[in-house]
PDB file of C-alpha atoms in Angstrom:
ATOM      1  CA  ASN A   3      75.446 -14.998  40.010  1.00 83.00           C
ATOM      2  CA  TYR A   4      76.700 -17.993  38.191  1.00 80.00           C
ATOM      3  CA  ILE A   5      74.229 -20.449  37.085  1.00 80.00           C
ATOM      4  CA  GLU A   6      74.389 -23.718  35.558  1.00 77.00           C
ATOM      5  CA  GLY A   7      75.214 -23.823  32.226  1.00 75.00           C
ATOM      6  CA  ASP A   8      77.268 -20.530  32.020  1.00 78.00           C
ATOM      7  CA  ASP A   9      80.469 -20.775  30.746  1.00 80.00           C
ATOM      8  CA  ILE A  10      82.730 -20.877  33.357  1.00 80.00           C
ATOM      9  CA  ARG A  11      86.047 -18.887  31.521  1.00 82.00           C
ATOM     10  CA  SER A  12      83.880 -15.786  32.275  1.00 84.00           C
ATOM     11  CA  ILE A  13      83.714 -16.616  36.348  1.00 86.00           C
ATOM     12  CA  ASP A  14      85.043 -13.548  37.729  1.00 87.00           C
ATOM     13  CA  TRP A  15      87.809 -14.393  40.386  1.00 85.00           C
ATOM     14  CA  ASN A  16      87.835 -11.703  42.491  1.00 86.00           C
ATOM     15  CA  VAL A  17      84.109 -11.021  42.770  1.00 85.00           C
ATOM     16  CA  THR A  18      83.690 -14.671  43.247  1.00 85.00           C
ATOM     17  CA  ALA A  19      86.249 -14.513  46.196  1.00 87.00           C
ATOM     18  CA  ARG A  20      84.755 -11.466  47.758  1.00 85.00           C
ATOM     19  CA  MET A  21      81.100 -12.145  47.711  1.00 85.00           C
ATOM     20  CA  GLY A  22      81.812 -16.097  48.972  1.00 86.00           C
ATOM     21  CA  SER A  23      79.834 -17.834  45.632  1.00 88.00           C
ATOM     22  CA  PRO A  24      80.151 -17.658  41.863  1.00 88.00           C
ATOM     23  CA  TYR A  25      80.052 -14.505  39.892  1.00 86.00           C
ATOM     24  CA  ILE A  26      80.139 -14.508  35.949  1.00 86.00           C
ATOM     25  CA  LYS A  27      81.232 -11.541  33.656  1.00 84.00           C
ATOM     26  CA  LYS A  28      78.384  -9.989  31.847  1.00 76.00           C
ATOM     27  CA  HIS A  29      79.964  -7.151  29.005  1.00 64.00           C
ATOM     28  CA  THR A  30      76.836  -4.921  27.881  1.00 55.00           C
ATOM     29  CA  GLU A  31      77.941  -2.900  24.624  1.00 51.00           C
ATOM     30  CA  GLU A  32      77.708   0.392  25.439  1.00 50.00           C
ATOM     31  CA  ARG A  33      75.698   2.281  22.628  1.00 59.00           C
ATOM     32  CA  GLU A  34      77.264   5.558  22.220  1.00 70.00           C
ATOM     33  CA  LEU A  35      75.303   7.420  19.225  1.00 87.00           C
ATOM     34  CA  SER A  36      75.735  11.188  18.503  1.00 94.00           C
ATOM     35  CA  VAL A  37      72.596  12.722  16.481  1.00 96.00           C
ATOM     36  CA  MET A  38      73.896  16.339  14.863  1.00 97.00           C
ATOM     37  CA  LEU A  39      70.976  18.517  14.006  1.00 98.00           C
ATOM     38  CA  MET A  40      72.131  20.601  11.298  1.00 98.00           C
ATOM     39  CA  VAL A  41      69.264  23.414  10.849  1.00 97.00           C
ATOM     40  CA  ASP A  42      69.199  26.131   8.240  1.00 95.00           C
ATOM     41  CA  ALA A  43      68.307  29.387   9.742  1.00 94.00           C
ATOM     42  CA  SER A  44      68.840  31.575   6.078  1.00 93.00           C
ATOM     43  CA  ALA A  45      66.157  33.423   5.028  1.00 89.00           C
ATOM     44  CA  SER A  46      64.170  31.639   3.054  1.00 85.00           C
ATOM     45  CA  GLY A  47      62.896  29.484   5.911  1.00 84.00           C
ATOM     46  CA  SER A  48      60.550  32.404   6.764  1.00 80.00           C
ATOM     47  CA  PHE A  49      58.137  31.167   3.558  1.00 78.00           C
ATOM     48  CA  GLY A  50      55.662  29.120   3.606  1.00 69.00           C
ATOM     49  CA  SER A  51      52.129  29.044   1.662  1.00 72.00           C
ATOM     50  CA  SER A  52      50.470  27.068   4.249  1.00 76.00           C
ATOM     51  CA  ASP A  53      49.684  27.092   8.183  1.00 79.00           C
ATOM     52  CA  LYS A  54      53.702  27.103   8.813  1.00 86.00           C
ATOM     53  CA  PHE A  55      57.008  28.493   7.482  1.00 90.00           C
ATOM     54  CA  LYS A  56      59.536  26.014   6.577  1.00 91.00           C
ATOM     55  CA  GLY A  57      61.604  27.077   9.659  1.00 91.00           C
ATOM     56  CA  GLU A  58      58.506  26.219  12.498  1.00 92.00           C
ATOM     57  CA  ILE A  59      58.688  22.934  10.547  1.00 93.00           C
ATOM     58  CA  ALA A  60      62.160  22.482  11.166  1.00 94.00           C
ATOM     59  CA  VAL A  61      62.388  23.397  14.570  1.00 94.00           C
ATOM     60  CA  GLU A  62      59.017  21.021  15.287  1.00 94.00           C
ATOM     61  CA  LEU A  63      60.749  17.975  13.824  1.00 94.00           C
ATOM     62  CA  CYS A  64      64.380  18.681  15.008  1.00 95.00           C
ATOM     63  CA  ALA A  65      62.958  18.592  18.347  1.00 94.00           C
ATOM     64  CA  LEU A  66      60.753  15.441  17.711  1.00 94.00           C
ATOM     65  CA  LEU A  67      64.730  13.412  16.748  1.00 94.00           C
ATOM     66  CA  ALA A  68      65.855  15.249  19.599  1.00 94.00           C
ATOM     67  CA  PHE A  69      63.305  13.470  22.155  1.00 92.00           C
ATOM     68  CA  SER A  70      63.274  10.232  19.850  1.00 90.00           C
ATOM     69  CA  ALA A  71      67.475  10.291  20.559  1.00 91.00           C
ATOM     70  CA  ILE A  72      67.339  10.904  24.561  1.00 88.00           C
ATOM     71  CA  LYS A  73      65.125   8.333  24.626  1.00 87.00           C
ATOM     72  CA  ASN A  74      67.406   5.881  23.150  1.00 86.00           C
ATOM     73  CA  ASN A  75      70.641   7.370  25.837  1.00 88.00           C
ATOM     74  CA  ASP A  76      71.677   9.472  22.449  1.00 93.00           C
ATOM     75  CA  ARG A  77      73.926  12.216  22.823  1.00 95.00           C
ATOM     76  CA  VAL A  78      72.634  15.087  21.279  1.00 96.00           C
ATOM     77  CA  GLY A  79      73.936  18.440  19.188  1.00 97.00           C
ATOM     78  CA  LEU A  80      73.159  21.485  17.122  1.00 97.00           C
ATOM     79  CA  ILE A  81      74.355  22.728  14.788  1.00 98.00           C
ATOM     80  CA  ILE A  82      72.508  25.940  13.359  1.00 97.00           C
ATOM     81  CA  PHE A  83      73.779  28.163  10.425  1.00 97.00           C
ATOM     82  CA  THR A  84      73.277  30.353   7.889  1.00 96.00           C
ATOM     83  CA  SER A  85      76.085  31.501   5.391  1.00 95.00           C
ATOM     84  CA  GLU A  86      77.905  30.838   8.047  1.00 96.00           C
ATOM     85  CA  VAL A  87      77.805  29.047  11.409  1.00 97.00           C
ATOM     86  CA  GLU A  88      75.789  31.018  13.930  1.00 97.00           C
ATOM     87  CA  LEU A  89      75.241  28.664  16.696  1.00 97.00           C
ATOM     88  CA  TYR A  90      76.817  25.472  18.182  1.00 98.00           C
ATOM     89  CA  ILE A  91      76.088  22.730  20.789  1.00 97.00           C
ATOM     90  CA  PRO A  92      78.147  19.745  21.554  1.00 97.00           C
ATOM     91  CA  PRO A  93      76.263  16.581  21.962  1.00 96.00           C
ATOM     92  CA  GLN A  94      75.516  15.427  25.254  1.00 95.00           C
ATOM     93  CA  LYS A  95      73.250  13.114  26.751  1.00 92.00           C
ATOM     94  CA  GLY A  96      70.253  13.967  29.235  1.00 92.00           C
ATOM     95  CA  LYS A  97      66.815  16.183  29.283  1.00 92.00           C
ATOM     96  CA  ASN A  98      67.879  19.022  30.499  1.00 95.00           C
ATOM     97  CA  HIS A  99      70.169  19.449  27.679  1.00 96.00           C
ATOM     98  CA  VAL A 100      67.975  18.101  25.298  1.00 94.00           C
ATOM     99  CA  LEU A 101      65.284  21.286  26.264  1.00 95.00           C
ATOM    100  CA  HIS A 102      68.198  23.646  26.464  1.00 96.00           C
ATOM    101  CA  VAL A 103      68.874  22.560  22.627  1.00 96.00           C
ATOM    102  CA  ILE A 104      65.330  23.239  21.660  1.00 95.00           C
ATOM    103  CA  ARG A 105      65.125  26.261  23.859  1.00 96.00           C
ATOM    104  CA  GLU A 106      67.870  27.696  21.344  1.00 96.00           C
ATOM    105  CA  MET A 107      66.497  26.119  18.090  1.00 95.00           C
ATOM    106  CA  LEU A 108      62.796  28.329  19.254  1.00 93.00           C
ATOM    107  CA  TYR A 109      64.272  31.778  20.441  1.00 94.00           C
ATOM    108  CA  PHE A 110      67.503  31.627  17.787  1.00 95.00           C
ATOM    109  CA  LYS A 111      66.984  34.925  15.631  1.00 94.00           C
ATOM    110  CA  PRO A 112      69.432  34.444  12.666  1.00 94.00           C
ATOM    111  CA  GLY A 113      72.471  37.008  12.152  1.00 94.00           C
ATOM    112  CA  LYS A 114      72.593  36.558   8.386  1.00 93.00           C
ATOM    113  CA  LYS A 115      70.380  35.860   5.593  1.00 92.00           C
ATOM    114  CA  ALA A 116      71.696  33.528   3.304  1.00 93.00           C
ATOM    115  CA  THR A 117      72.603  30.298   2.824  1.00 94.00           C
ATOM    116  CA  ASN A 118      76.262  27.870   3.149  1.00 96.00           C
ATOM    117  CA  ILE A 119      75.696  24.705   2.735  1.00 96.00           C
ATOM    118  CA  SER A 120      79.453  23.723   2.325  1.00 96.00           C
ATOM    119  CA  ALA A 121      80.745  25.670   4.891  1.00 96.00           C
ATOM    120  CA  ALA A 122      78.162  24.264   7.755  1.00 97.00           C
ATOM    121  CA  LEU A 123      79.263  20.886   6.730  1.00 97.00           C
ATOM    122  CA  GLY A 124      83.193  21.652   7.067  1.00 96.00           C
ATOM    123  CA  PHE A 125      82.484  23.010  10.533  1.00 97.00           C
ATOM    124  CA  LEU A 126      80.965  19.450  11.195  1.00 97.00           C
ATOM    125  CA  ASN A 127      83.832  17.560  10.319  1.00 95.00           C
ATOM    126  CA  LYS A 128      86.059  19.382  11.950  1.00 95.00           C
ATOM    127  CA  VAL A 129      84.264  19.499  15.400  1.00 96.00           C
ATOM    128  CA  GLN A 130      82.209  16.018  15.342  1.00 95.00           C
ATOM    129  CA  THR A 131      85.785  14.130  14.619  1.00 91.00           C
ATOM    130  CA  ARG A 132      83.498  10.507  15.578  1.00 91.00           C
ATOM    131  CA  ARG A 133      81.122   8.749  13.148  1.00 93.00           C
ATOM    132  CA  ALA A 134      77.472  10.857  13.967  1.00 95.00           C
ATOM    133  CA  VAL A 135      74.165  10.593  12.564  1.00 96.00           C
ATOM    134  CA  VAL A 136      73.655  13.995  11.319  1.00 97.00           C
ATOM    135  CA  PHE A 137      70.399  15.439   9.958  1.00 98.00           C
ATOM    136  CA  LEU A 138      71.118  18.054   7.580  1.00 97.00           C
ATOM    137  CA  VAL A 139      67.778  20.125   7.657  1.00 97.00           C
ATOM    138  CA  SER A 140      66.999  22.519   4.873  1.00 95.00           C
ATOM    139  CA  ASP A 141      65.643  23.874   1.841  1.00 93.00           C
ATOM    140  CA  PHE A 142      69.250  22.910  -0.124  1.00 93.00           C
ATOM    141  CA  PHE A 143      68.552  26.565  -1.907  1.00 89.00           C
ATOM    142  CA  SER A 144      72.850  26.942  -1.850  1.00 89.00           C
ATOM    143  CA  SER A 145      75.033  27.317  -4.739  1.00 84.00           C
ATOM    144  CA  ASP A 146      77.496  23.895  -5.166  1.00 87.00           C
ATOM    145  CA  TYR A 147      77.954  21.866  -2.071  1.00 94.00           C
ATOM    146  CA  SER A 148      78.388  18.391  -3.625  1.00 94.00           C
ATOM    147  CA  ALA A 149      82.070  18.425  -2.816  1.00 94.00           C
ATOM    148  CA  ALA A 150      81.691  18.780   0.883  1.00 95.00           C
ATOM    149  CA  LEU A 151      78.560  16.695   1.057  1.00 95.00           C
ATOM    150  CA  ARG A 152      80.415  14.058  -0.270  1.00 95.00           C
ATOM    151  CA  ILE A 153      83.248  14.020   2.321  1.00 95.00           C
ATOM    152  CA  SER A 154      80.197  14.209   4.832  1.00 96.00           C
ATOM    153  CA  SER A 155      78.829  11.193   3.953  1.00 95.00           C
ATOM    154  CA  LYS A 156      81.881   9.237   3.879  1.00 94.00           C
ATOM    155  CA  LYS A 157      82.683  10.344   7.745  1.00 94.00           C
ATOM    156  CA  HIS A 158      78.911  10.559   8.880  1.00 96.00           C
ATOM    157  CA  ASP A 159      75.175   8.639   8.525  1.00 95.00           C
ATOM    158  CA  LEU A 160      73.954  11.726   6.910  1.00 97.00           C
ATOM    159  CA  ILE A 161      70.178  12.237   6.374  1.00 97.00           C
ATOM    160  CA  ALA A 162      68.674  14.977   4.493  1.00 97.00           C
ATOM    161  CA  VAL A 163      66.111  16.527   5.307  1.00 96.00           C
ATOM    162  CA  SER A 164      64.469  18.434   2.499  1.00 94.00           C
ATOM    163  CA  LEU A 165      62.091  21.078   3.427  1.00 93.00           C
ATOM    164  CA  ASN A 166      59.549  22.961   0.902  1.00 89.00           C
ATOM    165  CA  ASP A 167      56.659  24.695  -0.097  1.00 88.00           C
ATOM    166  CA  PRO A 168      54.009  24.005  -2.706  1.00 83.00           C
ATOM    167  CA  ARG A 169      54.313  27.317  -3.977  1.00 82.00           C
ATOM    168  CA  GLU A 170      58.324  26.897  -4.898  1.00 81.00           C
ATOM    169  CA  VAL A 171      57.655  24.164  -7.315  1.00 80.00           C
ATOM    170  CA  SER A 172      53.775  25.413  -8.689  1.00 81.00           C
ATOM    171  CA  PHE A 173      53.474  29.268  -9.301  1.00 79.00           C
ATOM    172  CA  PRO A 174      49.861  30.460  -9.086  1.00 81.00           C
ATOM    173  CA  ASP A 175      48.118  32.967 -11.573  1.00 84.00           C
ATOM    174  CA  VAL A 176      48.135  35.999  -9.811  1.00 83.00           C
ATOM    175  CA  GLY A 177      48.639  37.990 -12.356  1.00 87.00           C
ATOM    176  CA  LEU A 178      51.647  41.208 -12.338  1.00 88.00           C
ATOM    177  CA  ILE A 179      53.219  40.416  -9.389  1.00 83.00           C
ATOM    178  CA  GLU A 180      56.766  41.918  -7.898  1.00 85.00           C
ATOM    179  CA  LEU A 181      58.811  38.842  -6.174  1.00 80.00           C
ATOM    180  CA  GLU A 182      61.831  39.578  -3.829  1.00 78.00           C
ATOM    181  CA  ASP A 183      64.293  36.968  -2.746  1.00 78.00           C
ATOM    182  CA  ALA A 184      64.782  36.700   1.071  1.00 75.00           C
ATOM    183  CA  GLU A 185      68.361  35.987   0.999  1.00 78.00           C
ATOM    184  CA  THR A 186      69.310  38.284  -0.953  1.00 82.00           C
ATOM    185  CA  GLY A 187      67.122  41.287  -0.879  1.00 81.00           C
ATOM    186  CA  LYS A 188      66.761  41.387  -5.242  1.00 87.00           C
ATOM    187  CA  THR A 189      63.243  42.338  -6.539  1.00 89.00           C
ATOM    188  CA  VAL A 190      62.063  41.233 -10.476  1.00 87.00           C
ATOM    189  CA  LEU A 191      58.160  41.947 -11.518  1.00 89.00           C
ATOM    190  CA  VAL A 192      56.427  38.807 -13.301  1.00 85.00           C
ATOM    191  CA  ASP A 193      53.320  38.299 -15.093  1.00 86.00           C
ATOM    192  CA  SER A 194      52.180  35.338 -13.528  1.00 82.00           C
ATOM    193  CA  GLY A 195      49.464  35.167 -15.628  1.00 86.00           C
ATOM    194  CA  SER A 196      51.507  34.094 -18.698  1.00 88.00           C
ATOM    195  CA  LYS A 197      51.618  30.057 -19.133  1.00 88.00           C
ATOM    196  CA  THR A 198      54.709  30.248 -20.707  1.00 89.00           C
ATOM    197  CA  PHE A 199      56.260  31.884 -17.495  1.00 85.00           C
ATOM    198  CA  ARG A 200      54.786  29.414 -14.734  1.00 87.00           C
ATOM    199  CA  GLU A 201      55.520  26.106 -17.480  1.00 88.00           C
ATOM    200  CA  LEU A 202      59.271  27.434 -17.317  1.00 89.00           C
ATOM    201  CA  TYR A 203      59.630  28.141 -13.803  1.00 84.00           C
ATOM    202  CA  SER A 204      57.673  24.669 -12.723  1.00 87.00           C
ATOM    203  CA  LYS A 205      60.645  23.256 -15.259  1.00 89.00           C
ATOM    204  CA  LYS A 206      63.440  24.995 -13.764  1.00 87.00           C
ATOM    205  CA  MET A 207      62.256  23.962 -10.070  1.00 84.00           C
ATOM    206  CA  GLN A 208      61.761  20.716 -10.993  1.00 88.00           C
ATOM    207  CA  LEU A 209      65.002  20.199 -12.284  1.00 89.00           C
ATOM    208  CA  GLN A 210      66.749  21.497  -9.476  1.00 87.00           C
ATOM    209  CA  TYR A 211      65.335  19.193  -7.282  1.00 88.00           C
ATOM    210  CA  GLN A 212      66.297  16.717  -9.272  1.00 90.00           C
ATOM    211  CA  THR A 213      69.622  17.703  -9.123  1.00 92.00           C
ATOM    212  CA  THR A 214      69.347  17.784  -5.583  1.00 93.00           C
ATOM    213  CA  GLN A 215      67.590  13.887  -5.649  1.00 92.00           C
ATOM    214  CA  THR A 216      70.523  12.343  -7.627  1.00 94.00           C
ATOM    215  CA  LEU A 217      73.149  14.194  -5.433  1.00 94.00           C
ATOM    216  CA  PHE A 218      71.852  12.851  -2.490  1.00 95.00           C
ATOM    217  CA  ARG A 219      71.315   9.074  -4.595  1.00 94.00           C
ATOM    218  CA  ASN A 220      74.639   9.460  -5.881  1.00 94.00           C
ATOM    219  CA  ASN A 221      76.537  10.101  -2.184  1.00 94.00           C
ATOM    220  CA  GLY A 222      74.447   7.220  -0.552  1.00 93.00           C
ATOM    221  CA  ILE A 223      72.294   9.883   1.501  1.00 95.00           C
ATOM    222  CA  ASP A 224      68.885   8.901   2.338  1.00 95.00           C
ATOM    223  CA  GLU A 225      66.880  11.569   2.166  1.00 95.00           C
ATOM    224  CA  ILE A 226      63.289  12.738   3.877  1.00 95.00           C
ATOM    225  CA  HIS A 227      61.156  15.167   1.978  1.00 93.00           C
ATOM    226  CA  ILE A 228      58.751  16.975   3.868  1.00 93.00           C
ATOM    227  CA  SER A 229      55.800  19.122   2.447  1.00 90.00           C
ATOM    228  CA  THR A 230      54.828  22.529   4.255  1.00 89.00           C
ATOM    229  CA  GLU A 231      50.945  21.053   3.190  1.00 87.00           C
ATOM    230  CA  THR A 232      51.397  18.081   5.006  1.00 87.00           C
ATOM    231  CA  GLU A 233      52.127  16.801   8.454  1.00 88.00           C
ATOM    232  CA  TYR A 234      55.615  15.514   8.715  1.00 90.00           C
ATOM    233  CA  VAL A 235      55.222  12.665  11.518  1.00 90.00           C
ATOM    234  CA  ASP A 236      54.111  10.465   8.597  1.00 91.00           C
ATOM    235  CA  PRO A 237      57.372  10.669   6.225  1.00 92.00           C
ATOM    236  CA  LEU A 238      59.715  10.508   9.505  1.00 91.00           C
ATOM    237  CA  VAL A 239      57.761   7.307  10.551  1.00 91.00           C
ATOM    238  CA  LYS A 240      58.127   5.853   7.303  1.00 92.00           C
ATOM    239  CA  PHE A 241      61.799   6.754   7.075  1.00 91.00           C
ATOM    240  CA  PHE A 242      62.308   4.680  10.313  1.00 88.00           C
ATOM    241  CA  LYS A 243      60.451   2.139   9.564  1.00 89.00           C
ATOM    242  CA  LYS A 244      61.738   1.269   6.238  1.00 87.00           C
ATOM    243  CA  ARG A 245      65.636   1.533   8.175  1.00 83.00           C
ATOM    244  CA  GLU A 246      64.153  -0.960  10.479  1.00 80.00           C
ATOM    245  CA  LYS A 247      64.059  -3.392   7.829  1.00 78.00           C
ATOM    246  CA  LEU A 248      67.128  -2.815   5.876  1.00 73.00           C
ATOM    247  CA  LEU A 249      68.903  -3.331   9.522  1.00 67.00           C
ATOM    248  CA  GLN A 250      66.448  -6.802   9.708  1.00 61.00           C
TER     249      GLN A 250
END
């Protein structure tokens, strides 16, 4: 209804004529966000030295993000990838759709073991032509994906959710032990009792992590770091509060 003081230029004359009293047009901007969840389901996710594996945490936090998205009336989509994209669910709205997305994540059985982040991002750019908020959930143990990351970060609001376990950075002294690469199946016998080995291992993993962080930073990509030994809710809350301050 028209209220004294409203701009007379906003009066809807067609509705006014039908209703017999003045009405105005109010334009409400529709919030059409698409949230894409990109989940790394490679074999390295089946590792965890604490209560949960990295893959289990990935599903839980993605479920939380999905429910948060529909609360804001956003569309939610899903890409599950290994060395190739194994599952794609286009973004849609609604609680039933989100429950479907979560169910697929919970019961998904990957066909491949390796990781190819570059291929997954290439697929994203083909199917998601409109700008979207993309949560890329991975441990980022993959071959060079810098070019694909740079392209995707320009097309979308790309957020890296890095999942790591403390034992991937600091190796314990457990004597002579045989290790197997979950993605390639290769095995190696190492002497974890060697201080030199543990120091070299730690330096290599820290360097890899720093390189990944630099890659994110250089491409303007925000990172949420999640460890298997701590709760993932606090890092998510801190991230969103930080974003909220930047928008104010």
